[in-house]
Coordinates of C-alpha atoms and ligand atoms in Angstrom, one line a residue:
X1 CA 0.0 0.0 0.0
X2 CA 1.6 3.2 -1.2
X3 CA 1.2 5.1 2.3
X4 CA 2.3 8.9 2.3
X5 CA 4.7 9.0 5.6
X6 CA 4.8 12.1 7.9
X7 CA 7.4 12.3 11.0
X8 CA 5.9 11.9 14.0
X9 CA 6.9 14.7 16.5
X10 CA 6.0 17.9 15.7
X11 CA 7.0 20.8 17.2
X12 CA 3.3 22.5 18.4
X13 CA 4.6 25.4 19.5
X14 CA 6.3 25.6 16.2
X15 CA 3.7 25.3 14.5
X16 CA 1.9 27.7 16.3
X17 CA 4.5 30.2 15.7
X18 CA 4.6 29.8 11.3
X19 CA 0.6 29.5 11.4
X20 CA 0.6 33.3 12.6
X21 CA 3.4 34.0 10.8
X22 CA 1.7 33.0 7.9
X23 CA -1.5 34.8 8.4
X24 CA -0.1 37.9 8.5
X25 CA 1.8 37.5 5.1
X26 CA -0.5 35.3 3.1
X27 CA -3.6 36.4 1.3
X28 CA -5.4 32.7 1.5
X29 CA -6.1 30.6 3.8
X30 CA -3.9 29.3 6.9
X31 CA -5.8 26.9 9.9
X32 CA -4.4 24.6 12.2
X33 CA -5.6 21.4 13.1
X34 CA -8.2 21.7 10.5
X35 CA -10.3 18.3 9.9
X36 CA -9.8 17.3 6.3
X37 CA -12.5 14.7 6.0
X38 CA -15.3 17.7 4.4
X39 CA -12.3 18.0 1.3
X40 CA -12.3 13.5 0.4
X41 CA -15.4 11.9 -0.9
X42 CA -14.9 8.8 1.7
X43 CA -15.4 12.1 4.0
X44 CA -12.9 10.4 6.3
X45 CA -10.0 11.5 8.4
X46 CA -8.7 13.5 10.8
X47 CA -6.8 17.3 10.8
X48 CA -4.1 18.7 9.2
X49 CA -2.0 20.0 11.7
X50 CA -1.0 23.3 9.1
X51 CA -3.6 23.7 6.3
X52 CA -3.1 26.4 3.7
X53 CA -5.3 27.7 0.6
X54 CA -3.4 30.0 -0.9
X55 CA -4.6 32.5 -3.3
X56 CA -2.5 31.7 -6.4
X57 CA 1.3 31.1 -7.0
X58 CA 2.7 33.9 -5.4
X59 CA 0.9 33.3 -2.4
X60 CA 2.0 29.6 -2.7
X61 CA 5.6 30.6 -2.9
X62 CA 5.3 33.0 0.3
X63 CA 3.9 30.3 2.3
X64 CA 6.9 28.5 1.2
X65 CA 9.5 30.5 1.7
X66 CA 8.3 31.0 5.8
X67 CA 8.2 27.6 6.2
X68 CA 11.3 26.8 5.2
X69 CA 13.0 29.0 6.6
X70 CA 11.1 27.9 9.8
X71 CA 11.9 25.1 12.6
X72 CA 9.2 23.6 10.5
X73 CA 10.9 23.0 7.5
X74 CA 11.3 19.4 7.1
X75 CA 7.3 18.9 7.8
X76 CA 5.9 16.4 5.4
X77 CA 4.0 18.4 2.4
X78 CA 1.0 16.9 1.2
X79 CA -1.3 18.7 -1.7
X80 CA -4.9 17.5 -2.0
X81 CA -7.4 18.2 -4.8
X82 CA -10.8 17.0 -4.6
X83 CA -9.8 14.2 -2.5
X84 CA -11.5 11.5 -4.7
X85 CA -8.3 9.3 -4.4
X86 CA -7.6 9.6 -1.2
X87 CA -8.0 8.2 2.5
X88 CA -6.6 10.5 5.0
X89 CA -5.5 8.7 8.3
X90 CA -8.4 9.1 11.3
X91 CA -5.4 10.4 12.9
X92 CA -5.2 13.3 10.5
X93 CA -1.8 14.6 8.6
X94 CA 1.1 15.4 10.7
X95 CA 2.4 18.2 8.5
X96 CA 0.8 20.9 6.1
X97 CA -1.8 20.1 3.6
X98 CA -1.6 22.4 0.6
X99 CA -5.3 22.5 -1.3
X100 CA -5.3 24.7 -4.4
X101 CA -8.9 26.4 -4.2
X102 CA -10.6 29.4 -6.6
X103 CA -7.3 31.3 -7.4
X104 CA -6.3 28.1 -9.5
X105 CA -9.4 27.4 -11.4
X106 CA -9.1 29.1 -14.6
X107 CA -9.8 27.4 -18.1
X108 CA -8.5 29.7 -21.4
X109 CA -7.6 28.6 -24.9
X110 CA -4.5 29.2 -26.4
X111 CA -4.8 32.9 -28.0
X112 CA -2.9 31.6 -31.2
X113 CA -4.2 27.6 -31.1
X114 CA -7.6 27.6 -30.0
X115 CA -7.1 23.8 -29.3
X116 CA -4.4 24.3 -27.2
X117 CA -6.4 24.7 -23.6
X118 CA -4.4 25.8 -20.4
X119 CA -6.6 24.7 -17.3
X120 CA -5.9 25.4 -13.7
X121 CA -4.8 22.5 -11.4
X122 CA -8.2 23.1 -9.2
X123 CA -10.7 23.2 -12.1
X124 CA -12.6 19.6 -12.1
X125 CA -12.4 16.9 -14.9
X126 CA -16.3 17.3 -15.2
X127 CA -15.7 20.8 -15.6
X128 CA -13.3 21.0 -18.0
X129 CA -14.9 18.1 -20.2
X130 CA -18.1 20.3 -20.5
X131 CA -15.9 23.4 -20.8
X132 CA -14.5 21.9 -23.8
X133 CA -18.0 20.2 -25.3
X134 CA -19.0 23.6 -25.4
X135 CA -16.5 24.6 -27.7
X136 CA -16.5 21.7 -29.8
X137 CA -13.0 20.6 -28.8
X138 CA -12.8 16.5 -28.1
X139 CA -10.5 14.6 -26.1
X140 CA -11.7 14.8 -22.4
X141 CA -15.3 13.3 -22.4
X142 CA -14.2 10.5 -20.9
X143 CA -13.8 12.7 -17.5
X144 CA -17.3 14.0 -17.5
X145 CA -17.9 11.9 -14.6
X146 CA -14.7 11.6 -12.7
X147 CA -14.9 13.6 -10.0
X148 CA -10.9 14.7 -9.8
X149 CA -9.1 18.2 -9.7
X150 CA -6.9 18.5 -12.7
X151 CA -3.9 18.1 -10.6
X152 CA -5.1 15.5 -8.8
X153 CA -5.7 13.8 -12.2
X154 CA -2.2 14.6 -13.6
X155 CA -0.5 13.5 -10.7
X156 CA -2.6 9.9 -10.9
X157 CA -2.8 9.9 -14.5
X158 CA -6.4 9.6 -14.6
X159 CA -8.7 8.0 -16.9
X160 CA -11.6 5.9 -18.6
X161 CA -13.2 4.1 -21.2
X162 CA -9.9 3.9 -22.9
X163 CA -8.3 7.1 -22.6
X164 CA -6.3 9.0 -20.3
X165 CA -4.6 12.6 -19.1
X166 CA -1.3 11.2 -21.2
X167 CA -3.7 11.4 -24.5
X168 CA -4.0 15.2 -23.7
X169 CA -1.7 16.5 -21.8
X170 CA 1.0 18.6 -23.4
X171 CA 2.8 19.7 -20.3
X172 CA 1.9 21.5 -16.7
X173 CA 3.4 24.3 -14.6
X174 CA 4.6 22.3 -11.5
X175 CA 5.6 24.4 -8.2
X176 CA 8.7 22.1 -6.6
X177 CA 8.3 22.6 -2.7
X178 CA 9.9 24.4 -1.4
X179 CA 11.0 25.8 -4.5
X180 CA 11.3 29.5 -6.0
X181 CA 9.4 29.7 -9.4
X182 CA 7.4 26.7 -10.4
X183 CA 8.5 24.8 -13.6
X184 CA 7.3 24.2 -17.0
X185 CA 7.2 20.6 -17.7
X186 CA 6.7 19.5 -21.0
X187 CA 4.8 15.9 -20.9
X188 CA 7.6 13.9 -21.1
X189 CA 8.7 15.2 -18.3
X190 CA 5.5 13.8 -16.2
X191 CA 6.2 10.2 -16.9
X192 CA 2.5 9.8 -16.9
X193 CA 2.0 5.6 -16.8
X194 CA -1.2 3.6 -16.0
X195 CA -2.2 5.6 -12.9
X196 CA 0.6 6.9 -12.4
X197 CA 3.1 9.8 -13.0
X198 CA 6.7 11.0 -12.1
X199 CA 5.6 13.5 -9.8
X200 CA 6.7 13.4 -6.4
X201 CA 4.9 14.7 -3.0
X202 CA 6.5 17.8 -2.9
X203 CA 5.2 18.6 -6.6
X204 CA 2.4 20.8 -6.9
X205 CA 1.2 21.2 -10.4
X206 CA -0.3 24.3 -10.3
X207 CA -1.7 23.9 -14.2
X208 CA -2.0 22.1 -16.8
X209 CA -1.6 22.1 -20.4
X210 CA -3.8 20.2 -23.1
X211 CA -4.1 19.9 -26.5
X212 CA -7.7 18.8 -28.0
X213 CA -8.9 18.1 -31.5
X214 CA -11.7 20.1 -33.4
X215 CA -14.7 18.1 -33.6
X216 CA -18.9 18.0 -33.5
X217 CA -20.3 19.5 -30.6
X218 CA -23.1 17.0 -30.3
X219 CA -21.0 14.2 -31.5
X220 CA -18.7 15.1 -28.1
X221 CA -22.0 15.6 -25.7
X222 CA -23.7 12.1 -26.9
X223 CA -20.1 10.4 -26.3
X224 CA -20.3 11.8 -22.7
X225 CA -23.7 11.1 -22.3
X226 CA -22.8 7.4 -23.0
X227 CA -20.2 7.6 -20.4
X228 CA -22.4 9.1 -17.6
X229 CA -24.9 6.2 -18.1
X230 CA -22.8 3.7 -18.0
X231 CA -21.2 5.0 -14.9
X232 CA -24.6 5.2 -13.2
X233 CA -25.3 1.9 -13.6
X234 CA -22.3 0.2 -13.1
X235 CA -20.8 2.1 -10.5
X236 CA -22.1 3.6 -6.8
X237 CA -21.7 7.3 -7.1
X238 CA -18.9 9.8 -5.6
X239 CA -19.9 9.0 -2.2
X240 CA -18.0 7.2 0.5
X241 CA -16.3 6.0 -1.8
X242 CA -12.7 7.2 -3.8
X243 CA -13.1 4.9 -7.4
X244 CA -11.6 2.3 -8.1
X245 CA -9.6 0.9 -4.8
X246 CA -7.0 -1.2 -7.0
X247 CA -5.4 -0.8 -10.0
X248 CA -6.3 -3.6 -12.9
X249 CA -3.8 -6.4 -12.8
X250 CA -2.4 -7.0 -16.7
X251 CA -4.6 -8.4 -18.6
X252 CA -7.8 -8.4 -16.2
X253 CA -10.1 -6.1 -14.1
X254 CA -9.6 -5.6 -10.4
X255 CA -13.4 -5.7 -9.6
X256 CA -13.5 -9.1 -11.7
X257 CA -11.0 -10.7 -9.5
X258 CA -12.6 -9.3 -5.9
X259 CA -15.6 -10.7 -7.4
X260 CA -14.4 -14.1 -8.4
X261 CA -12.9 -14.5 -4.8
X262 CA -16.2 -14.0 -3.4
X263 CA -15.6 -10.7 -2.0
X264 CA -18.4 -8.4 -3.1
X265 CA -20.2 -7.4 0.0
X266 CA -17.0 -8.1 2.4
X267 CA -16.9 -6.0 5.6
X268 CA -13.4 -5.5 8.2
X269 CA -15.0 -3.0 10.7
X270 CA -18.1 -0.6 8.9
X271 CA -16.3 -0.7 5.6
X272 CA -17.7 -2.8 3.1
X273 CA -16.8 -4.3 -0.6
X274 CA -19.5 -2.2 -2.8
X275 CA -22.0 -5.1 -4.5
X276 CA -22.5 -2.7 -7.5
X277 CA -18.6 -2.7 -8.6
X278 CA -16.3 -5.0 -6.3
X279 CA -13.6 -2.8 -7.1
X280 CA -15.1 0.2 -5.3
X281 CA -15.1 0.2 -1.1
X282 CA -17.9 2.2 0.6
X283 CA -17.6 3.7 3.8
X284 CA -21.1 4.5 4.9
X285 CA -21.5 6.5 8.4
X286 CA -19.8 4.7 11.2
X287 CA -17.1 3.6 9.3
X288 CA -13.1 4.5 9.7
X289 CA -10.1 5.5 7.7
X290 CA -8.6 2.7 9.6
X291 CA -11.6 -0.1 8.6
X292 CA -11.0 0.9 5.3
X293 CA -7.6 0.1 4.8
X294 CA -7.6 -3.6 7.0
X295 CA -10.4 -4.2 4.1
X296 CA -7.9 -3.1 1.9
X297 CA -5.1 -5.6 3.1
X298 CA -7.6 -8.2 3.5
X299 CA -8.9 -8.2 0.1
X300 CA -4.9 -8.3 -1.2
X301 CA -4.5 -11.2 1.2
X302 CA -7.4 -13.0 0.4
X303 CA -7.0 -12.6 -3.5
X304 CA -3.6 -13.5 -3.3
X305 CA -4.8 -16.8 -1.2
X306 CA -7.4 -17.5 -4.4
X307 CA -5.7 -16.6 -7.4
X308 CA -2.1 -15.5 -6.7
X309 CA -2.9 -12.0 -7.8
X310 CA -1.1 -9.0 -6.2
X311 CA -3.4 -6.2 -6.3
X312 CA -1.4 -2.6 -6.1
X313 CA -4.2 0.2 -4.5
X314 CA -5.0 3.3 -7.2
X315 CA -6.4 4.6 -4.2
X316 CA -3.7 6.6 -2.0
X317 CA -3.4 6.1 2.3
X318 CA -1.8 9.2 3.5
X319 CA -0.6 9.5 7.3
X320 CA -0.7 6.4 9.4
X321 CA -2.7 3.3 9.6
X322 CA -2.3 0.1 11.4
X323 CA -0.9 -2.8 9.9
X324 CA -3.7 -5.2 9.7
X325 CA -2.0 -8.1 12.1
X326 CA -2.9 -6.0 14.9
X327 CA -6.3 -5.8 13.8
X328 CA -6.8 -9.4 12.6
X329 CA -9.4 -10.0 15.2
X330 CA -11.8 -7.2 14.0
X331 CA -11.7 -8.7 10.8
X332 CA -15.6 -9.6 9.9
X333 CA -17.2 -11.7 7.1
X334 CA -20.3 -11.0 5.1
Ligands
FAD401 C1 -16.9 7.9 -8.0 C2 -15.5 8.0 -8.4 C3 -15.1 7.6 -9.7 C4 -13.8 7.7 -10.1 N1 -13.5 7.3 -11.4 C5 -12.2 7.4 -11.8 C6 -11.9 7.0 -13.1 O1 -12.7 6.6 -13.9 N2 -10.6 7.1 -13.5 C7 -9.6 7.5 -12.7 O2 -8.5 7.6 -13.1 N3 -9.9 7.9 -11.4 C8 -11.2 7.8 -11.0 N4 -11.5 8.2 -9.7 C9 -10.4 8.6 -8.8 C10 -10.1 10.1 -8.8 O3 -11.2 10.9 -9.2 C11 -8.9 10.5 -9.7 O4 -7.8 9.8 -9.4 C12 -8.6 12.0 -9.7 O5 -7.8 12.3 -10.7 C13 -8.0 12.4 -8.3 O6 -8.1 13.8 -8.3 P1 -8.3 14.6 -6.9 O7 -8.2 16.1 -7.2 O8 -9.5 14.2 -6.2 O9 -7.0 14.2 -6.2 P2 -6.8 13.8 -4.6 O10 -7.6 12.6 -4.3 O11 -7.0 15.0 -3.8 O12 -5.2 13.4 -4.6 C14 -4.8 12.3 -5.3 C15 -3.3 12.3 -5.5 O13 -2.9 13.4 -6.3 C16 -2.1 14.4 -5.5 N5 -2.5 15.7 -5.9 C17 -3.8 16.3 -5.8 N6 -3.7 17.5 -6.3 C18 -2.5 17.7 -6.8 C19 -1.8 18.8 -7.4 N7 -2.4 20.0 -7.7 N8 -0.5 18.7 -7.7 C20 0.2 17.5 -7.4 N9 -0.4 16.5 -6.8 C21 -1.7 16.6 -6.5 C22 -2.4 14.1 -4.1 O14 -1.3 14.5 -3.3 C23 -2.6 12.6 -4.1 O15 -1.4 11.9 -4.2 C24 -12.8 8.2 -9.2 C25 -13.2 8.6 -8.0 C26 -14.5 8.5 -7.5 C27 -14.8 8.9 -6.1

């Protein structure tokens, strides 16, 4: 399980000390110990112990600059979008959260190649995808219903029904924590894979770059509409949920396999294999960041038992959880 790791002391009164700091020189938003689990779609999790919005780049790169030049500095960075991949730890994150709001939303065409589409890292696929129908320009329908920031989707390589970000993207203005200016990366230098990308933690891509092709507007809209229906009947919604919970082995699809090892319905705790889609794991009221990730393991373990499948997690645990062999007694079956 790919599990973002913070250090474990912090220094409070530290922390104290760069929160006001940074209030009085920031424009957006500083908070301490501010409970993340209203910015995932699992709506789990505890508080960052720093949180900051801030207002666009230059704000960004203040914020930056204090901190590291603070007792602070080697705090665990970690940027969040919509959260729709994402379970934050019930514990919360240990160090600062950085969530790009309104000052990063901005969609504009290229002046001289109206195809060419810059789109701020906080915009959402769903926006963008209409924002694009609407000018007849193709290429993102496939993220009408995907419920990601841009940069969340950049950084996990999101896609569907057969295409990607890669198929767009041209390149994306990435701000390297704690660095000066941010970066333009062309899109080789993203090494966007299945799900995946180059980008480290401390990369914040701040925008992104794609390049779309001319075509029919309604010819675009009836693609998406194709896209949303099948979504709404195969899968639960953007609820207590984050997608899909593993990526698909070669060759096969996650949810077949948790389905074939007579998983769909499977509860650790109040977390539950969805019976719509087995690769999706709800977390109705009750449940914890922590139940979610034992059903995590246990699904692995228990496909691995079946099949001799390793299934690697899309979704991403950030902060700590509890290795599951502690937990093995809470463990509950359908
Ligand atoms: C109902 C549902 C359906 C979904 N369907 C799909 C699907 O079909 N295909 C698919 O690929 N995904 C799908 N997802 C998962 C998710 O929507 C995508 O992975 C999305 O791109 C994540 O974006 P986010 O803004 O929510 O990122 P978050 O969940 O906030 O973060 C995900 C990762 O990206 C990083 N990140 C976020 N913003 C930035 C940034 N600005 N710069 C750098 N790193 C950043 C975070 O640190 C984290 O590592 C689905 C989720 C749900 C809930």
């Amino acid at each position: 399980v790919t599990s973002a790791r913070a250090p474990h002391s912090i220094d409070e009164r530290g922390l104290d000390a760069v929160a006001r700091a940074l209030k009085q020189c920031m424009r957006g938003r500083v908070e301490r110990e501010l409970p993340l689990a209203r910015y995932t779609t699992y709506k789990l999790g505890g508080p960052a112990a720093l949180y900051l919005e801030p207002a666009d780049a230059s704000d960004l790169r203040t914020a930056a600059t204090v901190i590291q030049d603070s007792e602070i500095r080697g705090l665990a960075v970690l940027t969040l979008g919509r959260g729709s991949n994402v379970v934050v730890s019930d514990e919360g994150w240990p160090g600062v959260v950085v969530r790009l709001a309104g000052g990063f939303a901005d969609i504009a065409a290229d002046e001289g190649e109206p195809e060419t589409v810059a789109v701020g890292a906080s915009a959402t696929l769903p926006l963008l995808a209409n924002w694009a129908a609407r000018r007849g320009l193709s290429g993102l329908e496939w993220g009408v219903a995907v419920p990601g920031s841009i940069g969340g989707a950049v950084r996990m390589n999101a896609g569907a029904h057969g295409s990607d970000m890669a198929a767009t993207a041209v390149g994306a203005t990435v701000f390297e924590w704690p660095g000066k200016a941010p970066v333009e990366r062309e899109a080789d230098d993203l090494g966007l894979a299945y799900r995946s990308s180059s980008l480290n933690d401390g990369d914040i891509v701040l925008r992104a770059r794609v390049h779309l092709a001319a075509d029919d507007e309604g010819a675009i809209r009836a693609r998406m509409e194709t896209f949303r229906r099948h979504r709404a009947t195969t899968q639960p919604g953007a609820v207590q949920n984050a997608g899909s919970t593993f990526k698909n082995p070669p060759g096969d699809a996650a949810g077949r396999v948790v389905e074939a090892a007579g998983l769909k319905g499977f509860r650790v705790g109040g977390a539950r294999v969805s019976e719509l889609h087995a690769n999706f794991f709800m977390a109705p009221a009750g449940a914890t960041a922590q139940d979610v990730f034992a059903l995590v393991q246990e699904v692995r373990a228990r496909v691995n038992d079946a099949f001799g499948v390793e299934l690697e997690p899309e979704v991403r645990f950030v902060g700590r959880f509890d290795e599951p062999a502690a937990r093995g007694a809470e463990v509950v079956g359908r």
